[in-house]
Short mmCIF file of C-alpha atoms in Angstrom, two decimals:
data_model
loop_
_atom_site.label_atom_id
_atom_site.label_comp_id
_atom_site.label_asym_id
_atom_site.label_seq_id
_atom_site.Cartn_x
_atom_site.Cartn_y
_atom_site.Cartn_z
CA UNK U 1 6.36 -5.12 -13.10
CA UNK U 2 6.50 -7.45 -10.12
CA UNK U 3 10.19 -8.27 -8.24
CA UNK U 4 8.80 -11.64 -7.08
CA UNK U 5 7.09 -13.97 -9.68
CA UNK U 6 5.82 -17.82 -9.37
CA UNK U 7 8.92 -19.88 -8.86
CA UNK U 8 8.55 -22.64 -12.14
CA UNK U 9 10.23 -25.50 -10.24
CA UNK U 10 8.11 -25.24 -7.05
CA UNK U 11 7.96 -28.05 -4.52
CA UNK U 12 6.13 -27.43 -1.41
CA UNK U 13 7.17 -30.23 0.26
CA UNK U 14 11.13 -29.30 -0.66
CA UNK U 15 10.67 -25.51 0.13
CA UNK U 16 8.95 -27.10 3.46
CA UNK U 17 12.18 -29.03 4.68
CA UNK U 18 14.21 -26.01 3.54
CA UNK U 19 12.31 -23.99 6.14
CA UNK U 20 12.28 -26.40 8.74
CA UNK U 21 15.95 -27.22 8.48
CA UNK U 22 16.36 -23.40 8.65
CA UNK U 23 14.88 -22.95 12.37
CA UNK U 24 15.74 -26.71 13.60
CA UNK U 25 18.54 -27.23 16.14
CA UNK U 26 20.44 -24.09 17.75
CA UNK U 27 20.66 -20.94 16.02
CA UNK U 28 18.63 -20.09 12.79
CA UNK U 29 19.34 -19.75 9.42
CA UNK U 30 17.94 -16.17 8.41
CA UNK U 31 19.76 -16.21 5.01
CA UNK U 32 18.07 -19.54 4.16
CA UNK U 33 14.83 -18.05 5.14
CA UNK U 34 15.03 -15.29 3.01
CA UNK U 35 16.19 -17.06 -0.03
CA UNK U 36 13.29 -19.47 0.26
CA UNK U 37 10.44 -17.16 0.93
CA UNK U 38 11.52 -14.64 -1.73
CA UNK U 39 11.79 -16.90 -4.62
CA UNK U 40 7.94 -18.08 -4.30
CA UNK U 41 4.95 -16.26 -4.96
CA UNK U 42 2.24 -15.54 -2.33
CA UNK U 43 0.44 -17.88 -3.57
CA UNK U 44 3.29 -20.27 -3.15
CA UNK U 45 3.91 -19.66 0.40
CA UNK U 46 0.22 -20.14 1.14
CA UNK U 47 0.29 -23.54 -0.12
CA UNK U 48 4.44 -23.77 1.62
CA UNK U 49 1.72 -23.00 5.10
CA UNK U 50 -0.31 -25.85 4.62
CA UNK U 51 1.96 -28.05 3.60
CA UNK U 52 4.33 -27.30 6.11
CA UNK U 53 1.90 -28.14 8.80
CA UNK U 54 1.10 -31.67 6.89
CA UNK U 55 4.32 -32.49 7.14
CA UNK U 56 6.03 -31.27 10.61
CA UNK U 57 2.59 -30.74 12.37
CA UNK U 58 3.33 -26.90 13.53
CA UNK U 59 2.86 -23.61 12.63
CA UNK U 60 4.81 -22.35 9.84
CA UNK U 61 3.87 -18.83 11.18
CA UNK U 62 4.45 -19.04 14.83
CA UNK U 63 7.69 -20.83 14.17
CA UNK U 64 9.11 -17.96 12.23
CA UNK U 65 7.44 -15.48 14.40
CA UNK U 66 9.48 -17.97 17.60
CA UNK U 67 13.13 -17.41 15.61
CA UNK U 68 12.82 -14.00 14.45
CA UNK U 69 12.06 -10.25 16.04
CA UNK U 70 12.06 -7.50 15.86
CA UNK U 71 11.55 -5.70 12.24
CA UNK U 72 12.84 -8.89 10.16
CA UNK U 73 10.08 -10.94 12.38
CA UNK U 74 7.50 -7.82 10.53
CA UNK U 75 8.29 -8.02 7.09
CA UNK U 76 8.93 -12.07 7.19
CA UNK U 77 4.76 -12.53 8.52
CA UNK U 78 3.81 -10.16 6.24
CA UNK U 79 5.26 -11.34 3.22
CA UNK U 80 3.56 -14.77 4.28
CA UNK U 81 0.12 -13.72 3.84
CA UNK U 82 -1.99 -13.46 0.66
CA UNK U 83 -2.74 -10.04 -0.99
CA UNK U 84 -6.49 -9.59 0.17
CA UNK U 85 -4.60 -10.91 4.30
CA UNK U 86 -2.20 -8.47 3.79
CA UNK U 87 -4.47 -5.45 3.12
CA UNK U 88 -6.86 -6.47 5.82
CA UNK U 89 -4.31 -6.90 7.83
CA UNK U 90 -2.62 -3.44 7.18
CA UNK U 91 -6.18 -1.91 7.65
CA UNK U 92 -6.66 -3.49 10.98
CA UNK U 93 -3.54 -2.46 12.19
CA UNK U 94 -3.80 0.93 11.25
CA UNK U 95 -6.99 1.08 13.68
CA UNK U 96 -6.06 -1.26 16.33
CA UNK U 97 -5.26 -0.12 19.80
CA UNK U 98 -5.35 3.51 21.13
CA UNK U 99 -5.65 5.99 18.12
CA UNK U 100 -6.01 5.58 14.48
CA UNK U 101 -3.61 6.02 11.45
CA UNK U 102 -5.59 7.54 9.23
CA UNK U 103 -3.07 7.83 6.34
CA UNK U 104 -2.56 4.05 6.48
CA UNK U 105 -5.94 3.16 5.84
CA UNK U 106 -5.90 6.20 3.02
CA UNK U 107 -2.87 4.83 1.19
CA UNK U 108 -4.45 1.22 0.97
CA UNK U 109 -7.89 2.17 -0.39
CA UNK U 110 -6.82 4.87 -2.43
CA UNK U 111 -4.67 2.89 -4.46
CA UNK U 112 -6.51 -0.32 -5.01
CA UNK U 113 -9.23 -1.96 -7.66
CA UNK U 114 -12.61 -2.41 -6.80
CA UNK U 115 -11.88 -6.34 -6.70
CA UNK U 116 -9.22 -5.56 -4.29
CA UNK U 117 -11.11 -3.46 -1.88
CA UNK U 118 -14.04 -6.30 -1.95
CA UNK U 119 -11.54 -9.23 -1.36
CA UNK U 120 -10.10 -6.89 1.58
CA UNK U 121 -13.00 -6.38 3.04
CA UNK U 122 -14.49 -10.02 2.82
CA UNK U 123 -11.01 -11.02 4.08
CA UNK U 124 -11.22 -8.62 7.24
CA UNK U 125 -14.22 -10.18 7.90
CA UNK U 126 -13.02 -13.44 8.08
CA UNK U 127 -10.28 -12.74 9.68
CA UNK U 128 -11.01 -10.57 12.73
CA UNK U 129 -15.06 -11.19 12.74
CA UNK U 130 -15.65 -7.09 12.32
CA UNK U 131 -16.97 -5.12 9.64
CA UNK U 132 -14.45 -2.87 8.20
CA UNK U 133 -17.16 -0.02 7.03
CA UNK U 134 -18.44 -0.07 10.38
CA UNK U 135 -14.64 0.03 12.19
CA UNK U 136 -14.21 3.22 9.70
CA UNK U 137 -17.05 4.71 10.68
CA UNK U 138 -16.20 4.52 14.41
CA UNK U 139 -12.48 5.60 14.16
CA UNK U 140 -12.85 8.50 11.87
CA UNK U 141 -15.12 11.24 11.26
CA UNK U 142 -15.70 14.38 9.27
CA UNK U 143 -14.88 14.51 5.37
CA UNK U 144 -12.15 12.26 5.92
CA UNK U 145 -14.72 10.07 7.08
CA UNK U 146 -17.21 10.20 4.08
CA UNK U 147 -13.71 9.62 1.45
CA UNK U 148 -13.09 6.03 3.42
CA UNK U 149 -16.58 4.97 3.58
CA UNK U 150 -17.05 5.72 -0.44
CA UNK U 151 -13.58 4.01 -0.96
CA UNK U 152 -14.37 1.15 0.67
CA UNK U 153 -17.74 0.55 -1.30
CA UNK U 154 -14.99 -1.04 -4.23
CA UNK U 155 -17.57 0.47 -6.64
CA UNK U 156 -15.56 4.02 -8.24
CA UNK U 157 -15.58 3.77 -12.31
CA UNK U 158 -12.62 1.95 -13.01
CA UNK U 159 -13.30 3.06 -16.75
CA UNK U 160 -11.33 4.52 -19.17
CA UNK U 161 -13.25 6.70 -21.26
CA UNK U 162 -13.09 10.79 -20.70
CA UNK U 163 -15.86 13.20 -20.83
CA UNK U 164 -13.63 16.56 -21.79
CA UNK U 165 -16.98 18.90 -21.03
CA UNK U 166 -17.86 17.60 -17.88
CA UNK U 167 -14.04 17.39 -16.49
CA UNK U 168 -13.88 21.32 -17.56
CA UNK U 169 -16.70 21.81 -15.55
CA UNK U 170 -15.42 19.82 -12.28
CA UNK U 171 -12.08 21.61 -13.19
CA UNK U 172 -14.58 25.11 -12.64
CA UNK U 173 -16.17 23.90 -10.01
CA UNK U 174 -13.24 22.56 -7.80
CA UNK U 175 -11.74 26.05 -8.49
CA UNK U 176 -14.74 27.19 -6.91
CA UNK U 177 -14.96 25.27 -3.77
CA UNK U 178 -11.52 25.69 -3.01
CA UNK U 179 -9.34 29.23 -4.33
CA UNK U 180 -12.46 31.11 -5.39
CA UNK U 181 -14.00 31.09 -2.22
CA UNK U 182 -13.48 31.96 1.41
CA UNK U 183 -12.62 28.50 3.32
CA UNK U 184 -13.42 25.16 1.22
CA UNK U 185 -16.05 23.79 0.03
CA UNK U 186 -14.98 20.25 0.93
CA UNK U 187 -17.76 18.55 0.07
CA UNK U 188 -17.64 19.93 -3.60
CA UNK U 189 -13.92 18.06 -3.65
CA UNK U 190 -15.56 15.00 -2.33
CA UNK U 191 -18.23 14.42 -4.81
CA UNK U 192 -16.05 15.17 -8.29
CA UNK U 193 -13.63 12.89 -7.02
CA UNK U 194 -15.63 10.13 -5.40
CA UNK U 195 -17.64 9.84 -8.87
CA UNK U 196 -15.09 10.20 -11.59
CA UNK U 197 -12.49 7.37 -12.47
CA UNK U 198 -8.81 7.77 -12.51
CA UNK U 199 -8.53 8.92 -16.18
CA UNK U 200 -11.89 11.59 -15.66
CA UNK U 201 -9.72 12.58 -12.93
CA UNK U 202 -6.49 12.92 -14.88
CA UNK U 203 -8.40 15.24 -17.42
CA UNK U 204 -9.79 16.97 -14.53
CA UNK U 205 -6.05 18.07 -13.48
CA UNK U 206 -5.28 19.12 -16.92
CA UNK U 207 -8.04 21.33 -17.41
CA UNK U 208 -8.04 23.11 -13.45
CA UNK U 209 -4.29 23.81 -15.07
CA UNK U 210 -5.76 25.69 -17.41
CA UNK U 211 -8.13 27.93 -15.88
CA UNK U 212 -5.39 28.26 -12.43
CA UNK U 213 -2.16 29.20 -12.11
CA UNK U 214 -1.47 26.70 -9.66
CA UNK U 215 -1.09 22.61 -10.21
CA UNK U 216 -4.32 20.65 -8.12
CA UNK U 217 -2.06 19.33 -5.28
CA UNK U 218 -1.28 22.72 -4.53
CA UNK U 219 -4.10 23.89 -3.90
CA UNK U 220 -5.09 21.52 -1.83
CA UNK U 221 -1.78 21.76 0.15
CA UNK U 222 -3.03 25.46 0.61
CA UNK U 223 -6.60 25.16 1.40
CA UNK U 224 -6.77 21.63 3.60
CA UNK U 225 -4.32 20.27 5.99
CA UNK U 226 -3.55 16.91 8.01
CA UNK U 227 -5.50 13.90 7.21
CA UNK U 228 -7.86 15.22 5.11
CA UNK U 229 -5.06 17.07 3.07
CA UNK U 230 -3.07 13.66 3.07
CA UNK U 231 -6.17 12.19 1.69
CA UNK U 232 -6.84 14.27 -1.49
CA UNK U 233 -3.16 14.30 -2.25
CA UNK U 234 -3.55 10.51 -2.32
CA UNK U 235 -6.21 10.67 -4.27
CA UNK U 236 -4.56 13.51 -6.91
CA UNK U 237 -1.66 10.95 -7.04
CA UNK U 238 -2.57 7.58 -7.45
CA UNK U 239 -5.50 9.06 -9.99
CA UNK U 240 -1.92 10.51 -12.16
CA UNK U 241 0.36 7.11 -11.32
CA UNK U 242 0.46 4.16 -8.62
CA UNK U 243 4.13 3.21 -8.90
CA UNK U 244 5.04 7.27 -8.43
CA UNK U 245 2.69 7.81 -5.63
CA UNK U 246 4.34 4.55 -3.51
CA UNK U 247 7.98 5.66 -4.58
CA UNK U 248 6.91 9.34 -2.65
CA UNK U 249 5.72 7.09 0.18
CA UNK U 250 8.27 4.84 0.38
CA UNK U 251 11.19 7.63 0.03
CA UNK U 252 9.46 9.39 3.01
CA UNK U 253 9.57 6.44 5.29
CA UNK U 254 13.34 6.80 5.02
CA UNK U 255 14.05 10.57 4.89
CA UNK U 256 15.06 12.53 7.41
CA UNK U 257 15.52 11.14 10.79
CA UNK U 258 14.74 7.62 11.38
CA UNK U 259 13.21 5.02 9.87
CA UNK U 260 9.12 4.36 9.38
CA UNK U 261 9.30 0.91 8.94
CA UNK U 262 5.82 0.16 9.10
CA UNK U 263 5.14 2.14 5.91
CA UNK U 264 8.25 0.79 4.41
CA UNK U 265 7.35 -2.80 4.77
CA UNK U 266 4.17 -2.24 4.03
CA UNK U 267 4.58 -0.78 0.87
CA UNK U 268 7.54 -3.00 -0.01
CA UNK U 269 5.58 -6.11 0.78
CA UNK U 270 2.54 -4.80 -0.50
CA UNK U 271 3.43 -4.35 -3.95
CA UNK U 272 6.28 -6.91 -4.65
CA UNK U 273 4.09 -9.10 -7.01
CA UNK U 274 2.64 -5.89 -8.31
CA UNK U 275 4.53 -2.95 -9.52
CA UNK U 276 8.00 -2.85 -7.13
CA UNK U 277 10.39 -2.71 -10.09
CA UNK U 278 8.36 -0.11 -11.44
CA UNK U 279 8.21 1.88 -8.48
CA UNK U 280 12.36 1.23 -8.01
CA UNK U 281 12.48 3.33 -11.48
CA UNK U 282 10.46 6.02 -10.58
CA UNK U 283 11.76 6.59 -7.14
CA UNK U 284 15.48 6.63 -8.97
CA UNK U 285 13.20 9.39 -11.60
CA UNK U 286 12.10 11.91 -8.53
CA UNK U 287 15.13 11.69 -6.08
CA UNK U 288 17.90 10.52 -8.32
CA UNK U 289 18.37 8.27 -5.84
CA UNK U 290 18.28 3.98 -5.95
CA UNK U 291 16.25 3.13 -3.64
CA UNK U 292 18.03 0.10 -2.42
CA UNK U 293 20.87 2.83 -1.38
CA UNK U 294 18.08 4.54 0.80
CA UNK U 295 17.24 0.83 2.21
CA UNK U 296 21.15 -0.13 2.76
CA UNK U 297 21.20 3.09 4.61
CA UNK U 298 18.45 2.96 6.91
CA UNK U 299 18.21 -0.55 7.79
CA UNK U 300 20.41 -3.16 8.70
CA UNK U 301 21.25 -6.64 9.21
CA UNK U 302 18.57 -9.98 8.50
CA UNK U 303 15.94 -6.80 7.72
CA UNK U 304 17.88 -5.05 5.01
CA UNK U 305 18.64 -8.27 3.38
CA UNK U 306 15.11 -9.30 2.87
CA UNK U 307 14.21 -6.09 1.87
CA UNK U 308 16.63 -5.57 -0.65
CA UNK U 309 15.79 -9.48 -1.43
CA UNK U 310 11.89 -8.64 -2.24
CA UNK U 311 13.12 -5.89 -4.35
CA UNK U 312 15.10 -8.22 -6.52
CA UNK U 313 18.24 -6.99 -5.27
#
């Protein structure tokens, strides 16, 4: 369930001389800003872009981007762009400049459709005039490699039937490759779960319970580590539940020491018009914990009210 839905009475021209009012003159109005972008749907704001442009001739963007900073400044242009923007974007980012995060651009094709992945990649495209297969290809390598170049194909079975035979023989055969064995056979782990669909893979974990006394993720906690570990866990847990696997991401860009804030507006962003509210409840499930306590604790100010704003707060 989304925290940020279609606003009925929209007005582009009305939410445009909210916004402009909002930056005009000294000083800006950050609580007007939030209250305006929040209550419209990406959609919304896209045509609150153009319009706004129509009207005032300027930038909607680079006027925000001109009276905000700093981490409010982040989550403000990001919750400004369209879904299929947003994910290019993210991916970009995660393998601009010197080094690549590798979990970034793991998190974002692990957990979306097929038609997601396409519009991301036609959008990246468009956007930066690269080819994201081909930006993959040069900032990774290895298995971890071969994962993000068959994720970003947007062609895994999205369907929902189950084969019971051939997921007890995956379930075998993973057990194979990785505790039967001496190292792992990564490539076995690669091909069950590049060619099986989320529920093949769910029956998959059921029946590796069976024949092991340890749970999937475990075992690849004990037999892979860093990105490639990250990956497979990714994989594991957005094949059992998307909300659950962005409340564990989301929680661990607050705990501990500091603050991620990329991940946390990404994610937070990222699936507003999704599954946020969903997420909320499952976070609250795992770390008896509300999530918006987490977010009043770690961040402050303009930031933590639009972040508490985009989860319906």
């Amino acid at each position: 369930m989304a925290t940020i839905t279609p606003a009925d009475d929209f007005n582009a021209e009305q939410m445009s001389e909210k916004l402009r009012k909002a930056m005009k003159g000294l000083g800006t109005d950050e609580k007007s800003i939030i209250a305006a972008l929040t209550s419209i749907s990406a959609e919304q704001r896209q045509e609150v872009k153009a319009t706004f442009k129509t009207m005032y001739g300027r930038d909607l963007i680079d006027d925000l981007k001109s009276e905000l900073g700093g981490n409010m400044e982040d989550v403000t242009v990001q919750l400004m762009m369209g879904p299929s923007e947003h994910m290019a974007y993210s991916l970009r980012s995660a393998m601009k400049g010197a080094g690549t995060d590798e979990s970034v651009l793991v998190e974002v094709l692990a957990s979306a459709t097929n038609a997601e992945v396409i519009a991301a990649r036609e959008k990246y495209s468009e956007l930066y005039s690269r080819d994201l297969e081909k930006d993959i290809m040069s900032e990774t390598g290895g298995h971890l490699r071969r994962i993000l170049v068959s994720l970003v194909q947007g062609n895994r079975d999205e369907s929902e039937d189950v084969d019971e035979d051939k997921a007890a023989a995956d379930a075998a055969a993973l057990k194979e490759a990785g505790e039967g064995c001496i190292g792992t056979d990564e490539s076995e782990f690669n091909r069950i779960f590049m060619t099986s669909s989320r529920a093949q893979l769910r029956a998959v974990f059921d029946k590796y319970r069976e024949i092991s006394k340890y749970d999937l993720r475990r075992i690849v906690e004990k037999e892979m580590s860093g990105d490639l570990e990250f990956a497979f866990i990714s994989l594991i847990e957005t094949a059992r539940d998307v909300p659950t696997y962005f409340a564990e991401r989301i929680y661990r860009s607050m705990a501990g020491a500091g603050t991620d804030d990329d991940t946390l507006i990404r994610c937070v962003v990222g699936r507003a018009e999704k599954d946020l509210a969903i997420i909320q409840e499952k976070f609250l499930e795992k770390y008896s914990k509300h999530m918006s306590t987490m977010i009043k604790d770690d961040c402050r100010g303009d930031y933590e009210r639009m972040l508490l704003k985009i989860c319906g707060q």
